[in-house]
PDB file of C-alpha atoms and ligand atoms in Angstrom:
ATOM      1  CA  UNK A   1     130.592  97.180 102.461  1.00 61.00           C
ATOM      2  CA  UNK A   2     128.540 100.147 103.454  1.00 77.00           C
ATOM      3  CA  UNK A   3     124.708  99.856 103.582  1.00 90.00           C
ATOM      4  CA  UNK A   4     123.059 100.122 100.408  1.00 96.00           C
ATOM      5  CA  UNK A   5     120.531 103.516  99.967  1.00 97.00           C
ATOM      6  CA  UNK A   6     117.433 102.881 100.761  1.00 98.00           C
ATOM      7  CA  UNK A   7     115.158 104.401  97.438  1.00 98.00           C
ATOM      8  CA  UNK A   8     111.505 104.965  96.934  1.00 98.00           C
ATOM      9  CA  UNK A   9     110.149 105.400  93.697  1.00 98.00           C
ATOM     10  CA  UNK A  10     107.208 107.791  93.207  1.00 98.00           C
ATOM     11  CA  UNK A  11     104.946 107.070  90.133  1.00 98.00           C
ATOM     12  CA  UNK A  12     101.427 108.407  88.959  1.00 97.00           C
ATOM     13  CA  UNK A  13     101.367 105.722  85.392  1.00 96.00           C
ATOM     14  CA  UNK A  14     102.630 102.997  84.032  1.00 95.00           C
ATOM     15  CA  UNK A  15     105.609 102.975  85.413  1.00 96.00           C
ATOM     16  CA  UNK A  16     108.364 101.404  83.432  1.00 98.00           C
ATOM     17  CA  UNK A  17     110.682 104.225  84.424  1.00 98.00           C
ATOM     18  CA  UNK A  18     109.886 102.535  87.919  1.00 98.00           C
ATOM     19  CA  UNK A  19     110.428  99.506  86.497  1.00 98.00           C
ATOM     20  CA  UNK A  20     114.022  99.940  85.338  1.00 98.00           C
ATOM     21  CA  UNK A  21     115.400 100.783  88.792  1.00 98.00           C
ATOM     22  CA  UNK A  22     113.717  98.214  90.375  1.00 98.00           C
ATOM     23  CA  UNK A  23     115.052  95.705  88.009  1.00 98.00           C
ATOM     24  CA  UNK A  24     118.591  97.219  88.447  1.00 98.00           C
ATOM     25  CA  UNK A  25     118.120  97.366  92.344  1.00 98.00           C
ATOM     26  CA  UNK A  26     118.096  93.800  92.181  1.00 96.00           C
ATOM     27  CA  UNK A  27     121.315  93.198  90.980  1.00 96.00           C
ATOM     28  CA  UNK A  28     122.718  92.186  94.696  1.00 93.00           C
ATOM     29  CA  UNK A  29     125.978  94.231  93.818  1.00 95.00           C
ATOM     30  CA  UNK A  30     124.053  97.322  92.891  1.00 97.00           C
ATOM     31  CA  UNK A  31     124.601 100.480  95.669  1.00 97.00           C
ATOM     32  CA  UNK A  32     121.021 100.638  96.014  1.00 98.00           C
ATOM     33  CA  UNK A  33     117.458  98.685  97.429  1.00 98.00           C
ATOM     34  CA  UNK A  34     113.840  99.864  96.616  1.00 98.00           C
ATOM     35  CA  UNK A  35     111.993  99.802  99.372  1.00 98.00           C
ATOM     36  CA  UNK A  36     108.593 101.665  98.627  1.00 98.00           C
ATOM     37  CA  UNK A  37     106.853 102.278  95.538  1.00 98.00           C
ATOM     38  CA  UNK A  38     104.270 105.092  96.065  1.00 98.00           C
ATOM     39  CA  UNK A  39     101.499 106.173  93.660  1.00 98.00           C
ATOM     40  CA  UNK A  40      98.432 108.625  94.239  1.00 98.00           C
ATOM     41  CA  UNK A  41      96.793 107.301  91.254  1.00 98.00           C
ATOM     42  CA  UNK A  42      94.655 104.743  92.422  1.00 97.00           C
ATOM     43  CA  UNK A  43      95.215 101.639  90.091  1.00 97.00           C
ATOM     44  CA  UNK A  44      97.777 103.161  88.544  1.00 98.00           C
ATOM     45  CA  UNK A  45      99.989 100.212  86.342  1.00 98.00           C
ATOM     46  CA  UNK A  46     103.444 101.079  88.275  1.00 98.00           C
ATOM     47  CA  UNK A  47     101.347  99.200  91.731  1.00 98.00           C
ATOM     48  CA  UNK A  48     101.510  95.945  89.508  1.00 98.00           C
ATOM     49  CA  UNK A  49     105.265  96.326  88.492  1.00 98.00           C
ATOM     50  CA  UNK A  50     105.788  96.716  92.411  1.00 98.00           C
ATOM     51  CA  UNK A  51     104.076  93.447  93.182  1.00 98.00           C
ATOM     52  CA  UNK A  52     105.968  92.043  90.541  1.00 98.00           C
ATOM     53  CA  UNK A  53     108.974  92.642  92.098  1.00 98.00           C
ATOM     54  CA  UNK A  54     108.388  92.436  95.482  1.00 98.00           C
ATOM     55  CA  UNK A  55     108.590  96.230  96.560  1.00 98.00           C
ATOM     56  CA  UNK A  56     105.860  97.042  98.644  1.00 98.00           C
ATOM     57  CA  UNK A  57     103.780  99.776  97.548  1.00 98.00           C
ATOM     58  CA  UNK A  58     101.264 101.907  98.950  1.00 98.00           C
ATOM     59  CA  UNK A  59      98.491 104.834  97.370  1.00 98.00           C
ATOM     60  CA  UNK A  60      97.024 108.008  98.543  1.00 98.00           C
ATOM     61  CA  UNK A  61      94.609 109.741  96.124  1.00 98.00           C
ATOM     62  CA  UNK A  62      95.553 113.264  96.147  1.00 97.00           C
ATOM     63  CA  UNK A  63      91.624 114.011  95.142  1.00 97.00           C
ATOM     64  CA  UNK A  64      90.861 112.961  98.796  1.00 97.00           C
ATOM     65  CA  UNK A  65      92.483 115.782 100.421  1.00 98.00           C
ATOM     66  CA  UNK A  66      91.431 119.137 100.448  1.00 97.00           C
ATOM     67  CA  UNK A  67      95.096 120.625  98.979  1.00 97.00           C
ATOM     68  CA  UNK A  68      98.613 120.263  98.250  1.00 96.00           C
ATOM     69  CA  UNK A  69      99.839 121.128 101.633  1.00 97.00           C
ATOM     70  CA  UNK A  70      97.751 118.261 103.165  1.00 98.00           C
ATOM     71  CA  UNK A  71      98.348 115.906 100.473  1.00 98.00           C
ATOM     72  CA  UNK A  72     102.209 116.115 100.515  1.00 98.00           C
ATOM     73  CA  UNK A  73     101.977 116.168 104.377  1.00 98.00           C
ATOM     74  CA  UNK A  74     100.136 112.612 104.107  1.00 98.00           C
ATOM     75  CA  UNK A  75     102.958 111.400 101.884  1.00 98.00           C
ATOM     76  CA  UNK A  76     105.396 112.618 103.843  1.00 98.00           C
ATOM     77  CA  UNK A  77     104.470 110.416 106.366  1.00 98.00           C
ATOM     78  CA  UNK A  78     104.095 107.439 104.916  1.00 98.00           C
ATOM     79  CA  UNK A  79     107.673 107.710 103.072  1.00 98.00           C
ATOM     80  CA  UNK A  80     109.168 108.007 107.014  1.00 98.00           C
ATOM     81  CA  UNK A  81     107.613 104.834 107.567  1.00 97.00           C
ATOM     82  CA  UNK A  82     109.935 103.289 104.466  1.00 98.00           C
ATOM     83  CA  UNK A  83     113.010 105.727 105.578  1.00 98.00           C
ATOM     84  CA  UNK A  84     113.994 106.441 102.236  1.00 98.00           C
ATOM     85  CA  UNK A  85     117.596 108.192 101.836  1.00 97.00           C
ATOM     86  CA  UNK A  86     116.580 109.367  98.625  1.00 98.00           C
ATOM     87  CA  UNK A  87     113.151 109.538  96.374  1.00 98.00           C
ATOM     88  CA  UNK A  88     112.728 108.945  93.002  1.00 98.00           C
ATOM     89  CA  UNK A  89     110.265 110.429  90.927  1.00 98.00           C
ATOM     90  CA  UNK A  90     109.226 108.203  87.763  1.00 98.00           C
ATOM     91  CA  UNK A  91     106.263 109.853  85.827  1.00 95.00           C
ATOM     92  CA  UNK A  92     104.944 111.445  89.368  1.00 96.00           C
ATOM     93  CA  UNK A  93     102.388 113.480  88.062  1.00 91.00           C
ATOM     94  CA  UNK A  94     102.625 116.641  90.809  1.00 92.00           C
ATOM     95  CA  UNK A  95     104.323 119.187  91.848  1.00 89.00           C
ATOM     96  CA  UNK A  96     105.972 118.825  95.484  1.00 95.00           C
ATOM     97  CA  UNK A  97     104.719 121.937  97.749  1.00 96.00           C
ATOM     98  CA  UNK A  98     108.365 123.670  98.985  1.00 96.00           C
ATOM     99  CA  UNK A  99     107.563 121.614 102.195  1.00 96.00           C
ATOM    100  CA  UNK A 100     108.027 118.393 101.070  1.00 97.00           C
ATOM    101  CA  UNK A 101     110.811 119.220  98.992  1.00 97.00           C
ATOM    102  CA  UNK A 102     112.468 120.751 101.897  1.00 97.00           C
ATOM    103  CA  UNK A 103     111.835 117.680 103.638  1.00 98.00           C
ATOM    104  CA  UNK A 104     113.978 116.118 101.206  1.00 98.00           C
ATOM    105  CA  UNK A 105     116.283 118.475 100.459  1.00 96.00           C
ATOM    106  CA  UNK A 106     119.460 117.324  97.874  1.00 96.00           C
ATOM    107  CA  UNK A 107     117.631 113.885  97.920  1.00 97.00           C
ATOM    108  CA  UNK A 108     115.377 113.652  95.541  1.00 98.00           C
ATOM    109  CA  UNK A 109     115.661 112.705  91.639  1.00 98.00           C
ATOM    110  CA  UNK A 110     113.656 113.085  88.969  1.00 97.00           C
ATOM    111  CA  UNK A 111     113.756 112.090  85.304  1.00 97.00           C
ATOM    112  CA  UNK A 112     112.687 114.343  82.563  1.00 97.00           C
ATOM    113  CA  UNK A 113     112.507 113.488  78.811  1.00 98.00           C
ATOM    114  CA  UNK A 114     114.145 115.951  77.084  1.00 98.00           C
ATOM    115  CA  UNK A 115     117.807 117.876  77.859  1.00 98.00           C
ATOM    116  CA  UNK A 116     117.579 120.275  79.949  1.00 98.00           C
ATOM    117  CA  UNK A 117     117.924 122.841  80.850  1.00 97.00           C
ATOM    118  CA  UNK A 118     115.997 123.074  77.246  1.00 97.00           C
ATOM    119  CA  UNK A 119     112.265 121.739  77.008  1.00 98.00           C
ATOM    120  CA  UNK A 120     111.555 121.969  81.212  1.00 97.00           C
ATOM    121  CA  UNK A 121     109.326 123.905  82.955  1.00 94.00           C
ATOM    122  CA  UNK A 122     105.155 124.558  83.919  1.00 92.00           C
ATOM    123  CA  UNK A 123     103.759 122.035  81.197  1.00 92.00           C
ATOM    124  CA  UNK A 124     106.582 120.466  79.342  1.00 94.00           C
ATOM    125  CA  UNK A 125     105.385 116.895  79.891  1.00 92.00           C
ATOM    126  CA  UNK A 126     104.563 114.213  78.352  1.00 92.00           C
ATOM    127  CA  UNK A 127     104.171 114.819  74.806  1.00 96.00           C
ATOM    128  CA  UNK A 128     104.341 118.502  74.613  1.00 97.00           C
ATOM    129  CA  UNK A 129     108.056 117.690  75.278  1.00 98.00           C
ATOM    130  CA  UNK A 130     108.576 116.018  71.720  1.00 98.00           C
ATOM    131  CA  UNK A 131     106.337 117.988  69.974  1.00 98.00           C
ATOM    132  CA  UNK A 132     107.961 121.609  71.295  1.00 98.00           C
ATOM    133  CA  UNK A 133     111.393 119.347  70.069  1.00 98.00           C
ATOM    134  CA  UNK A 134     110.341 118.445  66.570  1.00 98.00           C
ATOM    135  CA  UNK A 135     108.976 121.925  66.036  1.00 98.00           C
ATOM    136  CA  UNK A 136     112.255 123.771  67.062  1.00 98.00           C
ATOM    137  CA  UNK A 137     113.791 121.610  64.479  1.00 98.00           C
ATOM    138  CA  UNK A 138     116.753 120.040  67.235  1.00 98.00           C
ATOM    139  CA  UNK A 139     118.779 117.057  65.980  1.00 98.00           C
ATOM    140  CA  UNK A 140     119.149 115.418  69.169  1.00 98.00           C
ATOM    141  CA  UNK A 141     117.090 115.561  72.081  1.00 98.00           C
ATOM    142  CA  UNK A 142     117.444 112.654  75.316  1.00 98.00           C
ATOM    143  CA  UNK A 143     117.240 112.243  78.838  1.00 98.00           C
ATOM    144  CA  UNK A 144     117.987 114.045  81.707  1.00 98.00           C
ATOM    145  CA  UNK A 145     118.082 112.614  85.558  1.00 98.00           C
ATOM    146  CA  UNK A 146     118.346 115.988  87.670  1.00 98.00           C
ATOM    147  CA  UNK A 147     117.614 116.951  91.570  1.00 98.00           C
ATOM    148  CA  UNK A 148     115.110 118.454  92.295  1.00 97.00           C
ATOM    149  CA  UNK A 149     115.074 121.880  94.008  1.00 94.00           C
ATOM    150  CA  UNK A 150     111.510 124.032  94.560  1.00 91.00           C
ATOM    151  CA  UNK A 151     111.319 125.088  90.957  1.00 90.00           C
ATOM    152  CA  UNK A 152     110.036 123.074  87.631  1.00 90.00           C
ATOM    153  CA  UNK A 153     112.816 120.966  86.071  1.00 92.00           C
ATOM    154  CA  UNK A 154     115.568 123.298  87.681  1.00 93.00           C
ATOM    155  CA  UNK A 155     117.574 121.338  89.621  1.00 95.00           C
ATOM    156  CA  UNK A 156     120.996 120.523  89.095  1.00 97.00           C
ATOM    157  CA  UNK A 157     121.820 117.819  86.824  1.00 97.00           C
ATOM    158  CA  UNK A 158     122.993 114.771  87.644  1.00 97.00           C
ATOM    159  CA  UNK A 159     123.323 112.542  84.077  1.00 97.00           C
ATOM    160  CA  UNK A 160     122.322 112.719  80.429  1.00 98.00           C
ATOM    161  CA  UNK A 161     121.649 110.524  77.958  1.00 98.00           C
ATOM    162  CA  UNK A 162     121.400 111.699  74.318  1.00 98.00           C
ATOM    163  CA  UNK A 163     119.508 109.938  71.382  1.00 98.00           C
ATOM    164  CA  UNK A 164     118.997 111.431  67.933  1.00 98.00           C
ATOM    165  CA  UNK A 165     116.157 113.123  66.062  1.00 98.00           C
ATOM    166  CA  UNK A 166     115.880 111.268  62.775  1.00 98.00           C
ATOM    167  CA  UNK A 167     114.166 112.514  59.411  1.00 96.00           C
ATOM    168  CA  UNK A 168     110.588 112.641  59.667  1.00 96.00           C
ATOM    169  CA  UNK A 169     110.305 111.291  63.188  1.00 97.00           C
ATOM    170  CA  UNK A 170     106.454 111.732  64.733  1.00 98.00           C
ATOM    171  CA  UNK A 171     106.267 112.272  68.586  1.00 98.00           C
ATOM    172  CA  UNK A 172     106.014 108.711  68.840  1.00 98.00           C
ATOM    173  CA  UNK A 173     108.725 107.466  67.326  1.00 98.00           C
ATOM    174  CA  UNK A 174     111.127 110.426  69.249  1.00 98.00           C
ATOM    175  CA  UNK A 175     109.247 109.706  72.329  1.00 98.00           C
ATOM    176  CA  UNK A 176     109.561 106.052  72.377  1.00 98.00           C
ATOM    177  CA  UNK A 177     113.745 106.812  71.672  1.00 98.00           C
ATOM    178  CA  UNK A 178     114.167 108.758  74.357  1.00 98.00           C
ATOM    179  CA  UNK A 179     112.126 106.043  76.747  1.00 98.00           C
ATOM    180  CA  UNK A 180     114.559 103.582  75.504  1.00 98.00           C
ATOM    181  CA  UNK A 181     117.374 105.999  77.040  1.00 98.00           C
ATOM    182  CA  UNK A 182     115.708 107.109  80.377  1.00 98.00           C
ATOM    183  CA  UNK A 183     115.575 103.179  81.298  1.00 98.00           C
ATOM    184  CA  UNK A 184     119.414 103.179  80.852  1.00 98.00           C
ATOM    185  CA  UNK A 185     119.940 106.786  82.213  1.00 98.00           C
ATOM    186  CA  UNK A 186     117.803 106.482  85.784  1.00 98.00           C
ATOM    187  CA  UNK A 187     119.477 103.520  86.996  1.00 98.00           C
ATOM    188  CA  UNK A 188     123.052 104.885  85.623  1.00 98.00           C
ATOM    189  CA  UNK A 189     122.294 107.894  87.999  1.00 98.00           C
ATOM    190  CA  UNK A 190     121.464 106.260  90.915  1.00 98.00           C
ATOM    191  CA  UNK A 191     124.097 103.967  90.993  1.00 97.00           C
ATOM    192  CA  UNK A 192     126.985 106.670  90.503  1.00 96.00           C
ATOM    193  CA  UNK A 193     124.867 108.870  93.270  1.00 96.00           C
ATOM    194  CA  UNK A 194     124.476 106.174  95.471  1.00 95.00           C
ATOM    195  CA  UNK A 195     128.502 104.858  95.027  1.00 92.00           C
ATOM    196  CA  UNK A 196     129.555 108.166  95.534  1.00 83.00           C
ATOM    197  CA  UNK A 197     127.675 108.811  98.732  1.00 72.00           C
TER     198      UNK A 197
HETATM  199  C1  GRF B   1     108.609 109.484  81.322  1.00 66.19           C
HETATM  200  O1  GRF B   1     108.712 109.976  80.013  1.00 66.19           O
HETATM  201  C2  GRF B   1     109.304 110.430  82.270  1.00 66.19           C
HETATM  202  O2  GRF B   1     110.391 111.076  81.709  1.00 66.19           O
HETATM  203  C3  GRF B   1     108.245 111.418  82.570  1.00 66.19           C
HETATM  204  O3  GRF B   1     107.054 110.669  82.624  1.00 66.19           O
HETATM  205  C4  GRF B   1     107.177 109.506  81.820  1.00 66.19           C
HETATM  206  C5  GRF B   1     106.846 108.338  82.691  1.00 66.19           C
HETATM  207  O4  GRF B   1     106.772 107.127  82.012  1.00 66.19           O
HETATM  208  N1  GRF B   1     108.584 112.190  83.731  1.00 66.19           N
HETATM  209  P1  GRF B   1     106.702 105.762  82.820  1.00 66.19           P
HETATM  210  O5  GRF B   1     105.481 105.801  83.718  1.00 66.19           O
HETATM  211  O6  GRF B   1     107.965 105.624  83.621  1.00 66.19           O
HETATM  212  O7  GRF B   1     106.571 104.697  81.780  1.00 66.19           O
END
C-alpha cells in the first residue's frame, strides 16, 4: 500500500470544514492522515476540533508580525516541521503572499462556497457569497474544492458539489445548504487527489 498523504488543515474559525476531513482521515482505509491543524486566530474553535481528534495543532497570530511576507515565512516553517504533502485551507482567513504559495506549488486546496468560477474573487466570502447569489437570482449555487494558484479563487478545479436555491431562501438557509455540501465535497476531493497521486 503506498504511504498515505500527509495533510494539514489551515483554519482561522470554527472549523467544521476542518472537521469533516479530519473525521474522514480517520477512516484507516482513507488515502490520507492529518497531521497539523494550523490557525492564526488565537482561540479560534477549529484548535478544539483538533484536540478532539487528536491532530496536533499549533497558532501564530498574524497581528504579531510586522507583514505578510514575515507572517507566511513563520508559517512556512512550522508546516516543514509537520511535512505536509499537501495543505488544506478550511475558512483560512488570508491571502498566501506568492511566496508561500510557491512554496507549495500544485499542493494546496481550498474550499470555496459558491461555483466557481462564478461568485470568487477580492471579497466574496462569507456571506457576501449568498447574498451576491440570491440577488443574481441563480437556481443553484454549491461547493467548489479548487487549487490554489497566486490569484483569488482562480485555481483549477478539482470537485463540485451542487445544492439548490429554493423559493424565498435567506442567506442563512442557502448558506447553511451549501455547508451541508462542502463537508461531503472536501473530503470527496482529497480522497480522489490523494488516490490518484
Ligand atoms: C466555509 O464556508 C468555507 O467555504 C469558507 O469559509 C467557511 C468556513 O467555515 N472558505 P468552517 O470554519 O469550516 O465552519
Amino acid at each position: 500500500m503506498t504511504p498515505r498523504k500527509r495533510i494539514a488543515i489551515l483554519a482561522s474559525g470554527g472549523g467544521s470544514n476542518a472537521e469533516a476531513l479530519m473525521k474522514a482521515m480517520q477512516a484507516p482505509d482513507f488515502p490520507a492522515e492529518a497531521v497539523l491543524v494550523f490557525s492564526n486566530v488565537p482561540g479560534a474553535g477549529v484548535l478544539q476540533k483538533a484536540a478532539a481528534y487528536g491532530v496536533t495543532a499549533k497558532v501564530l497570530h498574524h497581528k504579531a508580525y510586522p507583514d505578510r511576507e514575515a507572517f507566511d515565512q513563520a508559517v512556512l516553517a512550522v508546516l516543514a516541521g509537520a511535512r505536509p504533502d499537501y495543505l488544506c485551507l478550511a475558512g483560512y482567513l488570508r491571502i498566501l503572499t506568492p511566496g508561500f504559495v510557491r512554496a507549495y506549488a500544485g499542493r494546496i486546496l481550498n474550499i470555496h462556497p459558491a461555483l466557481l468560477p462564478k461568485f470568487g474573487g477580492p471579497g466574496m466570502h462569507g456571506h457576501h457569497v449568498h447574498e451576491a447569489v440570491l440577488a443574481a437570482g441563480e437556481r443553484e449555487s454549491g461547493a467548489t474544492v479548487h487549487f490554489v494558484d497566486e490569484g483569488v479563487d482562480s485555481g483549477p478545479i478539482v470537485l463540485q458539489q451542487r445544492v439548490p436555491v429554493l423559493e424565498g431562501d435567506t442567506v442563512e438557509h442557502l448558506a447553511a445548504r451549501v455547508l451541508e455540501a462542502e463537508h461531503l465535497a472536501y473530503p470527496r476531493a482529497l480522497e480522489v487527489l490523494c488516490k490518484n497521486l
